[in-house]
Amino acid sequence: MKNFKLKNLVFVAAITLVATATVVLPTKASAAWRQADNGSWSYSDGDAAISGWKSINGNWYFFDSNSVMKTGWVNDGGKWYYLASSGEMKTGWISDGGKWYYTNPSGDMQTGWLLNNGAWYYLNSSGDMQTGLLELNGKTYYLSDSGAMKTGTVTINGVSYTFGQNGEKVTASTANQNTTTSTTTTSTSSGGSGGSGGSSSGSKNNDTDSSYEYLYGTWTVGDLVYKGSKDDSIESYVGEQFTVSKDGITATLPIVGVTTINPTIKESSMTASEFKSKWKISVSGNTVKRLHISYSGYSADMYITEDDTKYVSVKGALFELQ
């Protein structure tokens, strides 16, 4: 009888020990978003922190080696991806910093020629959509303000261009008009870019025709003040020279090389605060003079401050003139 009772006591003790051990086993944590004191977000999948790509509720997110969710442009494996402010990877047309980009269904940014909704677009090596006249591999194309490649006849600042069905320029001749018009026929639609990829000038005054005698002389493109894009080739403009005289402006154009042109120049002004907002630098005085220079599809802006410092903007970048 004693042995029977002892066996019962041992059995009860064993059951109690197992139950106690079961109670104290840690519970697996559930997946959850967490926000740090600095505002950054991370995501844990149970007990494990996440790094790299993670699909959550049908959306793709990217986490760095510290498990912090990334936003904006991210380079992974040599490819660029765009993540919204909420972290989701975006696809299709993306407007960022006044420029248009395109990411394919896998999310990686596209460069070169792109066929989208029946229209051809060209995205440079930095991914931003191009507009206007484009020289590529010795051939010339025209891309509308929406970025879509045009065919047929296009007239720009008095020069009439004819483009074949493949978009390549066939002929160019002088027309009897100075405004930009288009009588283009095309087998492609304008596509779905949703915008021109351009940016506002910030001018508060109506543009007026300007004479530019006070700019006569030879100018050198100096320091890069504001880059404005990921395009490292923009720095190649440093050291370039152009000459302003009564005969026009002598400069190097991508399609025709060194030439003297008589461009259209429109003068306007902007406040110093507007200039700072656009180019991220402060200037002396309250007003900045702006000269918009355009010729046959090419354009640039010159800025002159009240202390006579001069700047030129090309492809969204700002340089100081010397």
CSV table of C-alpha atoms in Angstrom, one decimal:
chain,number,residue,atom,x,y,z
A,1,MET,CA,0.0,0.0,0.0
A,2,LYS,CA,2.8,2.4,0.8
A,3,ASN,CA,4.5,1.6,-2.5
A,4,PHE,CA,1.2,2.3,-4.3
A,5,LYS,CA,0.8,5.7,-2.6
A,6,LEU,CA,4.5,6.5,-3.3
A,7,LYS,CA,4.0,5.7,-7.0
A,8,ASN,CA,0.9,7.9,-7.1
A,9,LEU,CA,2.9,10.8,-5.5
A,10,VAL,CA,5.7,10.4,-8.1
A,11,PHE,CA,3.2,10.4,-10.9
A,12,VAL,CA,1.4,13.5,-9.7
A,13,ALA,CA,4.7,15.3,-9.2
A,14,ALA,CA,5.8,14.5,-12.8
A,15,ILE,CA,2.5,15.7,-14.2
A,16,THR,CA,2.8,19.0,-12.2
A,17,LEU,CA,6.4,19.5,-13.4
A,18,VAL,CA,5.4,19.0,-17.1
A,19,ALA,CA,2.5,21.4,-16.6
A,20,THR,CA,4.7,24.0,-15.0
A,21,ALA,CA,7.3,23.7,-17.8
A,22,THR,CA,4.5,24.1,-20.3
A,23,VAL,CA,3.4,27.3,-18.7
A,24,VAL,CA,6.8,29.0,-18.6
A,25,LEU,CA,7.7,28.2,-22.2
A,26,PRO,CA,8.0,31.6,-24.1
A,27,THR,CA,5.2,32.5,-26.4
A,28,LYS,CA,6.2,33.2,-30.0
A,29,ALA,CA,5.9,36.9,-30.9
A,30,SER,CA,3.6,38.0,-33.7
A,31,ALA,CA,4.6,39.9,-36.8
A,32,ALA,CA,4.3,43.7,-36.3
A,33,TRP,CA,5.4,47.2,-37.3
A,34,ARG,CA,7.4,49.2,-34.8
A,35,GLN,CA,8.2,52.9,-34.9
A,36,ALA,CA,11.4,54.2,-33.3
A,37,ASP,CA,11.7,57.4,-31.3
A,38,ASN,CA,13.3,59.1,-34.4
A,39,GLY,CA,10.3,58.3,-36.5
A,40,SER,CA,11.8,55.4,-38.5
A,41,TRP,CA,9.9,52.2,-39.1
A,42,SER,CA,11.0,48.6,-38.7
A,43,TYR,CA,9.2,45.3,-39.1
A,44,SER,CA,9.6,42.0,-37.2
A,45,ASP,CA,8.4,38.7,-38.4
A,46,GLY,CA,7.8,36.9,-35.2
A,47,ASP,CA,11.0,36.9,-33.2
A,48,ALA,CA,13.3,37.8,-36.2
A,49,ALA,CA,14.1,41.2,-37.5
A,50,ILE,CA,13.8,41.8,-41.2
A,51,SER,CA,16.4,43.1,-43.7
A,52,GLY,CA,16.2,43.3,-47.5
A,53,TRP,CA,13.0,42.8,-49.4
A,54,LYS,CA,9.8,41.8,-47.6
A,55,SER,CA,6.3,41.3,-49.0
A,56,ILE,CA,3.7,42.5,-46.5
A,57,ASN,CA,0.0,42.5,-47.2
A,58,GLY,CA,0.7,42.4,-51.0
A,59,ASN,CA,3.2,45.3,-51.0
A,60,TRP,CA,7.0,45.1,-51.3
A,61,TYR,CA,9.1,46.9,-48.7
A,62,PHE,CA,12.9,47.2,-48.3
A,63,PHE,CA,14.7,47.2,-45.0
A,64,ASP,CA,18.4,48.0,-44.5
A,65,SER,CA,20.8,46.0,-42.4
A,66,ASN,CA,19.5,47.6,-39.2
A,67,SER,CA,15.9,46.5,-40.2
A,68,VAL,CA,14.9,50.1,-40.9
A,69,MET,CA,12.3,50.6,-43.6
A,70,LYS,CA,13.6,52.7,-46.6
A,71,THR,CA,11.9,55.3,-48.7
A,72,GLY,CA,12.8,57.1,-51.9
A,73,TRP,CA,15.4,55.7,-54.3
A,74,VAL,CA,17.2,52.5,-53.2
A,75,ASN,CA,19.9,50.8,-55.1
A,76,ASP,CA,19.9,47.0,-54.7
A,77,GLY,CA,22.1,44.7,-56.8
A,78,GLY,CA,22.9,47.5,-59.2
A,79,LYS,CA,19.3,48.3,-59.9
A,80,TRP,CA,17.3,51.3,-58.7
A,81,TYR,CA,13.9,51.0,-57.1
A,82,TYR,CA,11.5,53.7,-55.8
A,83,LEU,CA,9.8,53.4,-52.5
A,84,ALA,CA,6.9,55.7,-51.5
A,85,SER,CA,7.0,57.7,-48.3
A,86,SER,CA,4.9,54.9,-46.7
A,87,GLY,CA,7.6,52.4,-47.9
A,88,GLU,CA,5.7,50.5,-50.7
A,89,MET,CA,7.7,49.8,-53.8
A,90,LYS,CA,6.2,51.8,-56.8
A,91,THR,CA,5.9,50.7,-60.4
A,92,GLY,CA,5.0,52.5,-63.6
A,93,TRP,CA,5.4,56.3,-64.1
A,94,ILE,CA,6.9,58.1,-61.1
A,95,SER,CA,7.2,61.9,-60.7
A,96,ASP,CA,10.1,62.9,-58.4
A,97,GLY,CA,11.9,66.2,-58.1
A,98,GLY,CA,10.2,67.6,-61.2
A,99,LYS,CA,11.3,64.7,-63.4
A,100,TRP,CA,9.5,61.6,-64.6
A,101,TYR,CA,10.8,58.1,-64.2
A,102,TYR,CA,9.5,54.6,-65.1
A,103,THR,CA,9.9,51.4,-63.1
A,104,ASN,CA,8.9,48.1,-64.6
A,105,PRO,CA,6.5,45.6,-62.9
A,106,SER,CA,9.4,44.2,-61.0
A,107,GLY,CA,10.1,47.7,-59.7
A,108,ASP,CA,13.5,48.4,-61.2
A,109,MET,CA,14.0,51.7,-62.9
A,110,GLN,CA,14.2,51.7,-66.7
A,111,THR,CA,16.7,53.5,-69.0
A,112,GLY,CA,16.9,53.8,-72.8
A,113,TRP,CA,13.9,53.4,-75.1
A,114,LEU,CA,10.6,52.5,-73.5
A,115,LEU,CA,7.4,51.4,-75.3
A,116,ASN,CA,4.4,52.3,-73.1
A,117,ASN,CA,0.7,52.3,-74.2
A,118,GLY,CA,1.7,52.4,-77.8
A,119,ALA,CA,4.2,55.3,-77.5
A,120,TRP,CA,8.0,55.4,-77.4
A,121,TYR,CA,9.7,57.3,-74.6
A,122,TYR,CA,13.4,57.8,-74.0
A,123,LEU,CA,14.9,57.7,-70.4
A,124,ASN,CA,18.5,58.8,-70.0
A,125,SER,CA,21.1,57.0,-68.0
A,126,SER,CA,19.8,58.5,-64.8
A,127,GLY,CA,16.3,57.3,-65.7
A,128,ASP,CA,14.6,60.7,-66.2
A,129,MET,CA,12.3,61.0,-69.2
A,130,GLN,CA,13.6,63.3,-72.0
A,131,THR,CA,11.7,65.9,-74.0
A,132,GLY,CA,12.6,68.0,-77.1
A,133,LEU,CA,15.2,67.2,-79.6
A,134,LEU,CA,17.3,64.2,-78.8
A,135,GLU,CA,20.6,63.2,-80.4
A,136,LEU,CA,21.4,59.5,-80.0
A,137,ASN,CA,24.0,57.5,-81.8
A,138,GLY,CA,24.3,60.0,-84.5
A,139,LYS,CA,20.5,60.2,-85.1
A,140,THR,CA,18.1,62.9,-84.1
A,141,TYR,CA,14.6,62.4,-82.6
A,142,TYR,CA,11.9,64.7,-81.3
A,143,LEU,CA,10.1,63.9,-78.0
A,144,SER,CA,6.9,65.9,-77.2
A,145,ASP,CA,6.3,67.7,-73.9
A,146,SER,CA,4.6,64.5,-72.7
A,147,GLY,CA,7.8,62.6,-73.6
A,148,ALA,CA,6.2,60.6,-76.5
A,149,MET,CA,8.4,60.3,-79.6
A,150,LYS,CA,6.8,62.1,-82.6
A,151,THR,CA,6.9,61.3,-86.3
A,152,GLY,CA,5.9,63.4,-89.3
A,153,THR,CA,6.6,67.2,-89.5
A,154,VAL,CA,7.3,69.3,-86.4
A,155,THR,CA,8.2,73.1,-86.5
A,156,ILE,CA,10.3,74.5,-83.7
A,157,ASN,CA,11.2,78.2,-83.6
A,158,GLY,CA,11.0,78.5,-87.3
A,159,VAL,CA,12.8,75.3,-88.2
A,160,SER,CA,10.7,72.6,-89.8
A,161,TYR,CA,11.8,69.0,-89.1
A,162,THR,CA,10.5,65.8,-90.7
A,163,PHE,CA,10.8,62.6,-88.8
A,164,GLY,CA,10.3,59.1,-90.3
A,165,GLN,CA,8.1,56.4,-88.9
A,166,ASN,CA,11.0,55.1,-86.8
A,167,GLY,CA,11.3,58.6,-85.3
A,168,GLU,CA,14.6,59.5,-87.0
A,169,LYS,CA,15.0,63.0,-88.5
A,170,VAL,CA,14.9,62.9,-92.2
A,171,THR,CA,15.1,66.6,-93.1
A,172,ALA,CA,15.2,70.1,-91.5
A,173,SER,CA,14.5,73.4,-93.2
A,174,THR,CA,13.7,77.0,-92.3
A,175,ALA,CA,10.0,77.8,-92.0
A,176,ASN,CA,8.2,81.2,-92.0
A,177,GLN,CA,7.3,81.3,-88.4
A,178,ASN,CA,9.0,81.8,-85.0
A,179,THR,CA,6.6,80.0,-82.7
A,180,THR,CA,6.7,76.4,-81.9
A,181,THR,CA,3.9,74.5,-83.7
A,182,SER,CA,3.3,71.0,-84.7
A,183,THR,CA,1.6,69.3,-87.6
A,184,THR,CA,2.8,65.9,-86.6
A,185,THR,CA,1.2,62.7,-87.7
A,186,THR,CA,2.1,59.7,-85.7
A,187,SER,CA,1.2,56.1,-85.4
A,188,THR,CA,1.7,56.1,-81.7
A,189,SER,CA,-0.4,57.6,-78.9
A,190,SER,CA,1.0,60.0,-76.3
A,191,GLY,CA,1.2,57.3,-73.7
A,192,GLY,CA,0.5,57.5,-70.0
A,193,SER,CA,3.3,59.6,-68.5
A,194,GLY,CA,0.9,62.1,-66.9
A,195,GLY,CA,3.2,65.0,-67.3
A,196,SER,CA,6.1,66.7,-69.0
A,197,GLY,CA,8.8,66.2,-66.4
A,198,GLY,CA,9.5,69.9,-66.4
A,199,SER,CA,9.6,72.4,-63.5
A,200,SER,CA,8.3,75.8,-62.8
A,201,SER,CA,10.5,78.8,-63.3
A,202,GLY,CA,9.2,80.6,-60.2
A,203,SER,CA,8.9,83.9,-62.1
A,204,LYS,CA,6.2,86.3,-60.9
A,205,ASN,CA,6.4,88.7,-63.9
A,206,ASN,CA,5.4,88.3,-67.5
A,207,ASP,CA,8.4,87.5,-69.7
A,208,THR,CA,9.5,90.4,-72.0
A,209,ASP,CA,11.9,90.4,-74.9
A,210,SER,CA,15.4,91.4,-73.8
A,211,SER,CA,18.5,92.8,-75.3
A,212,TYR,CA,21.7,91.5,-73.8
A,213,GLU,CA,24.5,94.0,-74.4
A,214,TYR,CA,25.5,93.9,-70.8
A,215,LEU,CA,26.4,90.2,-71.2
A,216,TYR,CA,28.9,90.7,-74.0
A,217,GLY,CA,32.1,88.8,-73.5
A,218,THR,CA,33.3,85.2,-73.0
A,219,TRP,CA,31.9,83.3,-70.1
A,220,THR,CA,33.1,80.1,-68.4
A,221,VAL,CA,30.9,77.7,-66.6
A,222,GLY,CA,32.2,77.6,-63.1
A,223,ASP,CA,31.4,75.7,-59.9
A,224,LEU,CA,28.4,73.3,-59.8
A,225,VAL,CA,26.2,75.0,-57.2
A,226,TYR,CA,23.2,72.6,-57.3
A,227,LYS,CA,23.2,69.2,-59.1
A,228,GLY,CA,19.5,68.5,-59.0
A,229,SER,CA,19.7,64.8,-60.3
A,230,LYS,CA,21.7,61.6,-60.1
A,231,ASP,CA,23.2,62.3,-63.5
A,232,ASP,CA,27.0,62.5,-62.9
A,233,SER,CA,27.6,63.6,-66.5
A,234,ILE,CA,26.2,67.1,-65.7
A,235,GLU,CA,29.6,67.9,-64.1
A,236,SER,CA,31.2,67.8,-67.6
A,237,TYR,CA,29.7,71.2,-68.2
A,238,VAL,CA,32.2,72.8,-65.8
A,239,GLY,CA,34.9,74.6,-67.8
A,240,GLU,CA,32.7,75.0,-71.0
A,241,GLN,CA,32.8,78.5,-72.5
A,242,PHE,CA,30.4,80.6,-74.6
A,243,THR,CA,30.7,84.0,-76.1
A,244,VAL,CA,28.0,86.7,-76.2
A,245,SER,CA,28.3,89.4,-78.8
A,246,LYS,CA,26.2,91.6,-81.1
A,247,ASP,CA,26.2,88.7,-83.6
A,248,GLY,CA,24.6,86.3,-81.1
A,249,ILE,CA,25.8,83.6,-78.8
A,250,THR,CA,28.6,81.3,-79.8
A,251,ALA,CA,28.4,78.0,-78.0
A,252,THR,CA,28.6,74.2,-78.5
A,253,LEU,CA,25.2,72.6,-79.1
A,254,PRO,CA,24.9,68.8,-78.8
A,255,ILE,CA,23.6,68.3,-82.4
A,256,VAL,CA,25.4,70.9,-84.5
A,257,GLY,CA,28.6,71.5,-82.5
A,258,VAL,CA,30.1,75.0,-82.2
A,259,THR,CA,27.9,77.6,-83.8
A,260,THR,CA,26.7,81.1,-83.4
A,261,ILE,CA,23.0,81.5,-82.8
A,262,ASN,CA,20.5,84.3,-82.4
A,263,PRO,CA,18.2,82.9,-79.7
A,264,THR,CA,15.0,84.2,-78.3
A,265,ILE,CA,15.7,85.8,-74.9
A,266,LYS,CA,12.9,86.5,-72.4
A,267,GLU,CA,13.5,88.6,-69.3
A,268,SER,CA,11.6,88.2,-66.0
A,269,SER,CA,12.4,88.4,-62.3
A,270,MET,CA,12.0,86.4,-59.2
A,271,THR,CA,12.5,87.2,-55.5
A,272,ALA,CA,15.6,86.1,-53.7
A,273,SER,CA,13.5,83.8,-51.5
A,274,GLU,CA,12.1,82.1,-54.7
A,275,PHE,CA,15.6,81.7,-56.0
A,276,LYS,CA,16.7,80.1,-52.7
A,277,SER,CA,13.7,77.8,-52.7
A,278,LYS,CA,14.4,76.6,-56.2
A,279,TRP,CA,18.2,76.3,-56.1
A,280,LYS,CA,18.9,75.9,-52.3
A,281,ILE,CA,21.3,78.8,-52.0
A,282,SER,CA,21.0,82.4,-50.6
A,283,VAL,CA,21.9,85.4,-52.7
A,284,SER,CA,22.4,89.1,-52.0
A,285,GLY,CA,19.5,91.6,-52.4
A,286,ASN,CA,15.8,91.1,-52.8
A,287,THR,CA,15.4,90.4,-56.6
A,288,VAL,CA,17.0,88.1,-59.1
A,289,LYS,CA,16.9,88.8,-62.9
A,290,ARG,CA,16.1,85.8,-65.0
A,291,LEU,CA,16.9,85.4,-68.7
A,292,HIS,CA,15.3,82.5,-70.5
A,293,ILE,CA,17.3,81.7,-73.6
A,294,SER,CA,15.8,79.4,-76.2
A,295,TYR,CA,16.8,78.3,-79.7
A,296,SER,CA,15.5,75.4,-81.9
A,297,GLY,CA,14.6,73.1,-79.0
A,298,TYR,CA,17.5,74.1,-76.8
A,299,SER,CA,17.0,76.2,-73.7
A,300,ALA,CA,18.9,77.5,-70.6
A,301,ASP,CA,18.3,80.1,-67.9
A,302,MET,CA,20.7,82.8,-66.7
A,303,TYR,CA,20.3,84.5,-63.4
A,304,ILE,CA,21.8,87.8,-62.3
A,305,THR,CA,21.7,88.9,-58.7
A,306,GLU,CA,21.8,92.4,-57.3
A,307,ASP,CA,25.5,92.1,-56.6
A,308,ASP,CA,26.0,91.1,-60.3
A,309,THR,CA,26.8,87.4,-59.6
A,310,LYS,CA,25.7,85.4,-62.6
A,311,TYR,CA,24.5,81.8,-62.8
A,312,VAL,CA,23.4,79.5,-65.6
A,313,SER,CA,21.0,76.5,-65.3
A,314,VAL,CA,21.3,73.5,-67.6
A,315,LYS,CA,19.3,70.2,-67.3
A,316,GLY,CA,18.1,71.1,-63.8
A,317,ALA,CA,21.6,71.9,-62.5
A,318,LEU,CA,22.9,75.4,-61.5
A,319,PHE,CA,26.4,76.6,-62.2
A,320,GLU,CA,28.1,79.9,-61.3
A,321,LEU,CA,29.5,81.8,-64.3
A,322,GLN,CA,33.0,83.3,-64.4
